[in-house]
Structure formats: structure tokens, C-alpha cells
Amino acid sequence: MIAPAISRFPIPEIAGLPDDVRERILAVQE
């Protein structure tokens, strides 16, 4: 899924993502 890709990129781009995707990423960050 997206989690493996996220670890390669800086997270600030999260702000440009849809809320549902952002929440999923933030959950993974924790």
C-alpha cells in the first residue's frame, strides 16, 4: 500500500493529500 512509499518521501506533502489518505498516513507514523 502507500506506507512503504511514504517512508521514502518527506511528510510535509501530506498537507496536499485528501483527508482520508492523510489520516491513514498519520496513523502509520504513530
mmCIF file of N, CA and C in Angstrom:
data_model
loop_
_atom_site.group_PDB
_atom_site.id
_atom_site.type_symbol
_atom_site.label_atom_id
_atom_site.label_comp_id
_atom_site.label_asym_id
_atom_site.label_seq_id
_atom_site.Cartn_x
_atom_site.Cartn_y
_atom_site.Cartn_z
ATOM 1 N N MET A 1 0.838 -1.200 0.000
ATOM 2 C CA MET A 1 0.000 0.000 0.000
ATOM 3 C C MET A 1 0.876 1.254 0.000
ATOM 4 N N ILE A 2 0.348 2.365 0.485
ATOM 5 C CA ILE A 2 1.115 3.606 0.393
ATOM 6 C C ILE A 2 2.192 3.731 1.460
ATOM 7 N N ALA A 3 2.065 3.016 2.569
ATOM 8 C CA ALA A 3 3.020 3.187 3.666
ATOM 9 C C ALA A 3 4.479 3.035 3.228
ATOM 10 N N PRO A 4 4.830 1.998 2.478
ATOM 11 C CA PRO A 4 6.232 1.842 2.064
ATOM 12 C C PRO A 4 6.717 3.032 1.249
ATOM 13 N N ALA A 5 5.872 3.583 0.411
ATOM 14 C CA ALA A 5 6.272 4.720 -0.406
ATOM 15 C C ALA A 5 6.455 5.955 0.470
ATOM 16 N N ILE A 6 5.580 6.108 1.448
ATOM 17 C CA ILE A 6 5.633 7.278 2.316
ATOM 18 C C ILE A 6 6.991 7.385 2.998
ATOM 19 N N SER A 7 7.534 6.259 3.433
ATOM 20 C CA SER A 7 8.788 6.291 4.178
ATOM 21 C C SER A 7 9.931 6.859 3.339
ATOM 22 N N ARG A 8 9.765 6.882 2.021
ATOM 23 C CA ARG A 8 10.818 7.411 1.158
ATOM 24 C C ARG A 8 10.711 8.909 0.942
ATOM 25 N N PHE A 9 9.542 9.484 1.239
ATOM 26 C CA PHE A 9 9.334 10.893 0.927
ATOM 27 C C PHE A 9 9.143 11.735 2.181
ATOM 28 N N PRO A 10 9.514 13.006 2.111
ATOM 29 C CA PRO A 10 9.267 13.917 3.246
ATOM 30 C C PRO A 10 7.762 14.076 3.471
ATOM 31 N N ILE A 11 7.361 14.114 4.699
ATOM 32 C CA ILE A 11 5.942 14.120 5.039
ATOM 33 C C ILE A 11 5.197 15.437 4.796
ATOM 34 N N PRO A 12 5.857 16.584 4.734
ATOM 35 C CA PRO A 12 5.114 17.840 4.530
ATOM 36 C C PRO A 12 4.120 17.786 3.372
ATOM 37 N N GLU A 13 4.363 16.950 2.387
ATOM 38 C CA GLU A 13 3.440 16.863 1.258
ATOM 39 C C GLU A 13 2.096 16.289 1.680
ATOM 40 N N ILE A 14 2.044 15.730 2.869
ATOM 41 C CA ILE A 14 0.796 15.217 3.440
ATOM 42 C C ILE A 14 -0.300 16.270 3.380
ATOM 43 N N ALA A 15 0.068 17.534 3.553
ATOM 44 C CA ALA A 15 -0.924 18.609 3.601
ATOM 45 C C ALA A 15 -1.722 18.687 2.306
ATOM 46 N N GLY A 16 -1.145 18.221 1.204
ATOM 47 C CA GLY A 16 -1.827 18.290 -0.079
ATOM 48 C C GLY A 16 -2.682 17.071 -0.370
ATOM 49 N N LEU A 17 -2.667 16.104 0.533
ATOM 50 C CA LEU A 17 -3.416 14.867 0.292
ATOM 51 C C LEU A 17 -4.839 14.962 0.829
ATOM 52 N N PRO A 18 -5.728 14.120 0.316
ATOM 53 C CA PRO A 18 -7.104 14.068 0.845
ATOM 54 C C PRO A 18 -7.087 13.662 2.317
ATOM 55 N N ASP A 19 -8.101 14.090 3.056
ATOM 56 C CA ASP A 19 -8.132 13.817 4.495
ATOM 57 C C ASP A 19 -8.022 12.335 4.822
ATOM 58 N N ASP A 20 -8.718 11.502 4.069
ATOM 59 C CA ASP A 20 -8.705 10.072 4.403
ATOM 60 C C ASP A 20 -7.312 9.487 4.226
ATOM 61 N N VAL A 21 -6.613 9.947 3.209
ATOM 62 C CA VAL A 21 -5.256 9.442 2.984
ATOM 63 C C VAL A 21 -4.327 9.974 4.064
ATOM 64 N N ARG A 22 -4.495 11.254 4.396
ATOM 65 C CA ARG A 22 -3.648 11.871 5.411
ATOM 66 C C ARG A 22 -3.826 11.173 6.755
ATOM 67 N N GLU A 23 -5.059 10.886 7.116
ATOM 68 C CA GLU A 23 -5.304 10.204 8.392
ATOM 69 C C GLU A 23 -4.639 8.842 8.418
ATOM 70 N N ARG A 24 -4.693 8.142 7.289
ATOM 71 C CA ARG A 24 -4.087 6.809 7.217
ATOM 72 C C ARG A 24 -2.576 6.917 7.399
ATOM 73 N N ILE A 25 -1.977 7.926 6.791
ATOM 74 C CA ILE A 25 -0.528 8.116 6.903
ATOM 75 C C ILE A 25 -0.155 8.477 8.336
ATOM 76 N N LEU A 26 -0.913 9.387 8.924
ATOM 77 C CA LEU A 26 -0.614 9.799 10.292
ATOM 78 C C LEU A 26 -0.731 8.618 11.242
ATOM 79 N N ALA A 27 -1.671 7.747 10.994
ATOM 80 C CA ALA A 27 -1.831 6.561 11.835
ATOM 81 C C ALA A 27 -0.598 5.678 11.724
ATOM 82 N N VAL A 28 -0.026 5.594 10.534
ATOM 83 C CA VAL A 28 1.178 4.786 10.325
ATOM 84 C C VAL A 28 2.370 5.437 11.013
ATOM 85 N N GLN A 29 2.423 6.766 10.993
ATOM 86 C CA GLN A 29 3.538 7.478 11.606
ATOM 87 C C GLN A 29 3.608 7.196 13.101
ATOM 88 N N GLU A 30 2.455 7.068 13.742
ATOM 89 C CA GLU A 30 2.446 6.787 15.175
ATOM 90 C C GLU A 30 2.981 5.395 15.406
#
